[in-house]
mmCIF file of N, CA and C in Angstrom:
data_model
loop_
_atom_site.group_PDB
_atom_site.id
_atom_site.type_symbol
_atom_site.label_atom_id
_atom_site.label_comp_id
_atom_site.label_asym_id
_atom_site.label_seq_id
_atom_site.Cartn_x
_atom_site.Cartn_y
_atom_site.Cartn_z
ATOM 1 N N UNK A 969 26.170 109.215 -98.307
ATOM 2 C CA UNK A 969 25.321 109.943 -97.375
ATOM 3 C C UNK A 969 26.186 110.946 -96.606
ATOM 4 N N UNK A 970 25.782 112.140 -96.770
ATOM 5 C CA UNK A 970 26.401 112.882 -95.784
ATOM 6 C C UNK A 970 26.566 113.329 -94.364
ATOM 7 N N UNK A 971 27.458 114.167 -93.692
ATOM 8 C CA UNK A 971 27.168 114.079 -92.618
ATOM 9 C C UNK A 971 25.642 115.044 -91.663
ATOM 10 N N UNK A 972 25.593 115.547 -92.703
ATOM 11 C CA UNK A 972 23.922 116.115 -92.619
ATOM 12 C C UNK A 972 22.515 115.257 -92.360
ATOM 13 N N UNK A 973 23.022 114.754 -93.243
ATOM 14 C CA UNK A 973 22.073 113.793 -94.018
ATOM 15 C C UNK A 973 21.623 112.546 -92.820
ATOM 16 N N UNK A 974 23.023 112.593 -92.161
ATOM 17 C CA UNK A 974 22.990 111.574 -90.932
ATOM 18 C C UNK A 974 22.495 112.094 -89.558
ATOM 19 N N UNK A 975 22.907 113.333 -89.595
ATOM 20 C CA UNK A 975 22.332 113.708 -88.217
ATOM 21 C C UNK A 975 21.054 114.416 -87.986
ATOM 22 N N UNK A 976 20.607 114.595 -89.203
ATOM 23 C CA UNK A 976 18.966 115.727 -89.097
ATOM 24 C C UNK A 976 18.018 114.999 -88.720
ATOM 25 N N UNK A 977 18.057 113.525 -89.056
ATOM 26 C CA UNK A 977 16.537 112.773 -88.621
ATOM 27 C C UNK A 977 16.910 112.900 -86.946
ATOM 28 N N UNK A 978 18.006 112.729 -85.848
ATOM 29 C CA UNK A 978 18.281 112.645 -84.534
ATOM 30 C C UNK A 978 17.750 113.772 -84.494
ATOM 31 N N UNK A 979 18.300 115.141 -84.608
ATOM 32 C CA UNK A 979 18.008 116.842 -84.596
ATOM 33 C C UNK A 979 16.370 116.301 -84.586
ATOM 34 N N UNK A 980 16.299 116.436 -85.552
ATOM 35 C CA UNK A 980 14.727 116.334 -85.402
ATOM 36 C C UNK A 980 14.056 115.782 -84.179
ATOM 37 N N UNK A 981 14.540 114.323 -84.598
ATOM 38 C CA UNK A 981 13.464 113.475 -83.127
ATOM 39 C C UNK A 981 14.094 114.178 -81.399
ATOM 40 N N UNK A 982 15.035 114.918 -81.352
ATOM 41 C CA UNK A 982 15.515 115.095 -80.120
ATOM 42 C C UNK A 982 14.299 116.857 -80.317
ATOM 43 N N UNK A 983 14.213 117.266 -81.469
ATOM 44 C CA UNK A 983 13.356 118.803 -81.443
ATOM 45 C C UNK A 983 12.002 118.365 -81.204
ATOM 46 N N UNK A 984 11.129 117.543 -81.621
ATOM 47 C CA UNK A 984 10.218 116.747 -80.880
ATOM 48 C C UNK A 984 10.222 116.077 -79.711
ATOM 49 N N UNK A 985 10.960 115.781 -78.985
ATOM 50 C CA UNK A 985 10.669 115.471 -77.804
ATOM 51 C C UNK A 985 10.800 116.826 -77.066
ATOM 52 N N UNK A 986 11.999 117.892 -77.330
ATOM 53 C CA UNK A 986 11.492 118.948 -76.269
ATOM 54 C C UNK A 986 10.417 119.918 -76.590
ATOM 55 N N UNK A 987 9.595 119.474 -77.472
ATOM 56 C CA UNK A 987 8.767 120.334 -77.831
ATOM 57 C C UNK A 987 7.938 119.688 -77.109
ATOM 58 N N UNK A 988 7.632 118.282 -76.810
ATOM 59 C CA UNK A 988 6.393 117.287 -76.148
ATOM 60 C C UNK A 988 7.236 118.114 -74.526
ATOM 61 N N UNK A 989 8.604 117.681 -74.164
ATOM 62 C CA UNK A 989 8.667 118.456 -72.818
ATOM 63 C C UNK A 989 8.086 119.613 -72.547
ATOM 64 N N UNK A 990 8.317 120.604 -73.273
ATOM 65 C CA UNK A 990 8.060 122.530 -73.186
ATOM 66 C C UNK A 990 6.250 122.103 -73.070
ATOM 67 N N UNK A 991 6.137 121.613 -73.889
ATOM 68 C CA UNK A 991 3.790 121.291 -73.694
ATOM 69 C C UNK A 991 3.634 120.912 -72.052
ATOM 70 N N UNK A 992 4.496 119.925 -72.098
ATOM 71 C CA UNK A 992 3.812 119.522 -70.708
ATOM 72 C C UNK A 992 4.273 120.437 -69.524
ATOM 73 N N UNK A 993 4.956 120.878 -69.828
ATOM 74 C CA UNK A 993 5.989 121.801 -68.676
ATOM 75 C C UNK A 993 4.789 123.096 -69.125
ATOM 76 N N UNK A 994 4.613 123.476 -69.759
ATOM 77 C CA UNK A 994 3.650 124.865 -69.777
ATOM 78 C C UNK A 994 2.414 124.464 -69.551
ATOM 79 N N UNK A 995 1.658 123.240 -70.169
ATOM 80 C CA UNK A 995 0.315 122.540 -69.231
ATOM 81 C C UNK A 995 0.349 122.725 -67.667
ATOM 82 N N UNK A 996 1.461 122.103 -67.336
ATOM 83 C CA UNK A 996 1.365 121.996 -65.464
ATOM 84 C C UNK A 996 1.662 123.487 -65.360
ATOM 85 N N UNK A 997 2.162 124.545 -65.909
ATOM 86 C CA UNK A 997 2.379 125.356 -65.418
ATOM 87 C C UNK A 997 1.234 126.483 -65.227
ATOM 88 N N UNK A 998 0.491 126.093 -66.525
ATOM 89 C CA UNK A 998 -0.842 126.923 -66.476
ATOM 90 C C UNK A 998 -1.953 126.432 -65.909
ATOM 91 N N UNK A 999 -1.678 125.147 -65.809
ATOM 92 C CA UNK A 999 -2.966 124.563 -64.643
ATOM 93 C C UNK A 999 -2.818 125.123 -62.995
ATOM 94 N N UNK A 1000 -1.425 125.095 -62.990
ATOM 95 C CA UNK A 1000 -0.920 125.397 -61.224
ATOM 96 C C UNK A 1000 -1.353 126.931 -61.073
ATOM 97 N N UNK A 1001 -0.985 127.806 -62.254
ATOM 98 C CA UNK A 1001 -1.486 129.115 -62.260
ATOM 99 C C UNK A 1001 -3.120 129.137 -62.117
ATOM 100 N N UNK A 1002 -3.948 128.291 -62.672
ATOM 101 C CA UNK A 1002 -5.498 128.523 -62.447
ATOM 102 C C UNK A 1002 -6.047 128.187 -60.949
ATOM 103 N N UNK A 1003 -5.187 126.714 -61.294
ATOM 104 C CA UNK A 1003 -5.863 126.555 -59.540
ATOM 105 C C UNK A 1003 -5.086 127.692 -58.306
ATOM 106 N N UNK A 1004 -3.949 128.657 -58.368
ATOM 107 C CA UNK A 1004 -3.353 129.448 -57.861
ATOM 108 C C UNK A 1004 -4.750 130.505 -57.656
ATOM 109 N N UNK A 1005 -5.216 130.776 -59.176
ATOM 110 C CA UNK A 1005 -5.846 132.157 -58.507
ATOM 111 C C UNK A 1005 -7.587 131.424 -58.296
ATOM 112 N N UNK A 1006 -7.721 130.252 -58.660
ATOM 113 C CA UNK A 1006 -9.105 129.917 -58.302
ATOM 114 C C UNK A 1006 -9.187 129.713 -56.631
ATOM 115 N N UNK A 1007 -7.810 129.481 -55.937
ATOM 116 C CA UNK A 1007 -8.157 129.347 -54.820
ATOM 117 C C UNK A 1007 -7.943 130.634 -53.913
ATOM 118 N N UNK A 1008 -7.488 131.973 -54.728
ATOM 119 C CA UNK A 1008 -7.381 133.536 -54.173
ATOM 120 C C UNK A 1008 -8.567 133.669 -54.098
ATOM 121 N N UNK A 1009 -9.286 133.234 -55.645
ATOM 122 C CA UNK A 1009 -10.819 134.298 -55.640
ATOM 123 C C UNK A 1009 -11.509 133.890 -54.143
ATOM 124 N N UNK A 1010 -11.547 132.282 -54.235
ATOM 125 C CA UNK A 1010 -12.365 131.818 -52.839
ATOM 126 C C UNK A 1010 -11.836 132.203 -51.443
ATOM 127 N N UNK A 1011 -10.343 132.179 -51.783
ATOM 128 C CA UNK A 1011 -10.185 132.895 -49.911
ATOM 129 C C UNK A 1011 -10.651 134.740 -49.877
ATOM 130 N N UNK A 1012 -10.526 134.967 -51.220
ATOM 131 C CA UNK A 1012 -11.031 136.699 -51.045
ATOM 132 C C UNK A 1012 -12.555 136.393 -50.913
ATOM 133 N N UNK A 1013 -13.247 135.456 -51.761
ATOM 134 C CA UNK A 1013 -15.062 135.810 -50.893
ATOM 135 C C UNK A 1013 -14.983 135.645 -49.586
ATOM 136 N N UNK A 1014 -14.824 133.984 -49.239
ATOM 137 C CA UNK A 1014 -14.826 134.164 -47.824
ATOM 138 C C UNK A 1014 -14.266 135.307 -46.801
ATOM 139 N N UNK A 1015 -12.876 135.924 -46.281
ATOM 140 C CA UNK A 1015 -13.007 136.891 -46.706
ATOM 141 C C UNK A 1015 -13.969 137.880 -46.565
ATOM 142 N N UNK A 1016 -14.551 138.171 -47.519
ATOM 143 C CA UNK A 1016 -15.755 139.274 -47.348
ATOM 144 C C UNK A 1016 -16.961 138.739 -47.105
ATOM 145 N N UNK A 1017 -16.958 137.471 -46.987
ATOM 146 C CA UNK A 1017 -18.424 136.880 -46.239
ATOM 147 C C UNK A 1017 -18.386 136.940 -44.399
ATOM 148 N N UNK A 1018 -16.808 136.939 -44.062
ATOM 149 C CA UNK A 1018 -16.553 136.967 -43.068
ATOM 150 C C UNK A 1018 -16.788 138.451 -42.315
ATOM 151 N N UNK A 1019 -15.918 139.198 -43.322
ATOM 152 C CA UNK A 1019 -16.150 140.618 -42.892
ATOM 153 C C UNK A 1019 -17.439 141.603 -42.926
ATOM 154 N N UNK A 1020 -18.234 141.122 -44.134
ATOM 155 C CA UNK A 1020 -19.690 141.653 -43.621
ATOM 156 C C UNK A 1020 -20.802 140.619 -42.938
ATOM 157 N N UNK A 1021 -20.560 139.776 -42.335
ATOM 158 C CA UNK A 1021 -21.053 138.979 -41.076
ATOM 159 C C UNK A 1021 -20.811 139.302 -40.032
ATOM 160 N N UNK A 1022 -19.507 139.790 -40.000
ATOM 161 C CA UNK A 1022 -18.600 140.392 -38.346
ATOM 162 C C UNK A 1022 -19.498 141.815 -38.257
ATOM 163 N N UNK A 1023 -19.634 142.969 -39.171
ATOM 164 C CA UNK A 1023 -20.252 143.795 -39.660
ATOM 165 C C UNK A 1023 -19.081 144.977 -39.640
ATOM 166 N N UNK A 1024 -17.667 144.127 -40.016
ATOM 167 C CA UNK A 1024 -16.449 145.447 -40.293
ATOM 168 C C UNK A 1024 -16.833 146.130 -41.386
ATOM 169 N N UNK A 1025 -16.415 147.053 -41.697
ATOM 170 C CA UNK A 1025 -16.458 148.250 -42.842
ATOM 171 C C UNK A 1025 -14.661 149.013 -42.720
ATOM 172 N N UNK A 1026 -14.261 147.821 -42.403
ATOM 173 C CA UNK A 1026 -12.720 148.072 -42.581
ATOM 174 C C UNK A 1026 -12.168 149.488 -42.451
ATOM 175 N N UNK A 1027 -11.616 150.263 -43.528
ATOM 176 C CA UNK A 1027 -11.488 152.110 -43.613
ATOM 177 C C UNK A 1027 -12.080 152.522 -43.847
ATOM 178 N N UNK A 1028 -13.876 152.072 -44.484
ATOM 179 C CA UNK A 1028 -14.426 152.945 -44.353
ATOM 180 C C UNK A 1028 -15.166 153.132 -43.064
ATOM 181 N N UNK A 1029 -15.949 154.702 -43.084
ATOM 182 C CA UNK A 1029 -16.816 155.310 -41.803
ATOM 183 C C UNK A 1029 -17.932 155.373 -42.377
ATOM 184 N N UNK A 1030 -19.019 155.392 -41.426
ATOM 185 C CA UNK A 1030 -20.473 155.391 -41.650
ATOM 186 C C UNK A 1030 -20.935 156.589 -41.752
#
């Protein structure tokens, strides 16, 4: 058996596990990114629920 022969099944199982790491590491990373901008969109309505309740028109003029 060579020395190839001996170390490719490790290579391997060590290239599968950081491939299971890199998934989960880019899962949490794209979940943290959704809930990031799901909670922009809601502070930008409120936001503009606030500002046309107050009855600002910010830069613009009437």
């Amino acid at each position: 058996m060579t020395t190839r022969e001996k170390v490719l099944p490790g290579v391997a199982a060590l290239e599968i596990a950081g491939a299971a790491v890199a998934a989960r590491v880019f899962d949490w990373w794209l979940m943290t990114m959704l809930l990031a901008c799901a909670a922009s969109a809601l502070f930008t309505v409120r936001d503009l629920r606030r500002a046309r309740l107050s009855g600002s028109t910010g830069d613009r003029t009437r």
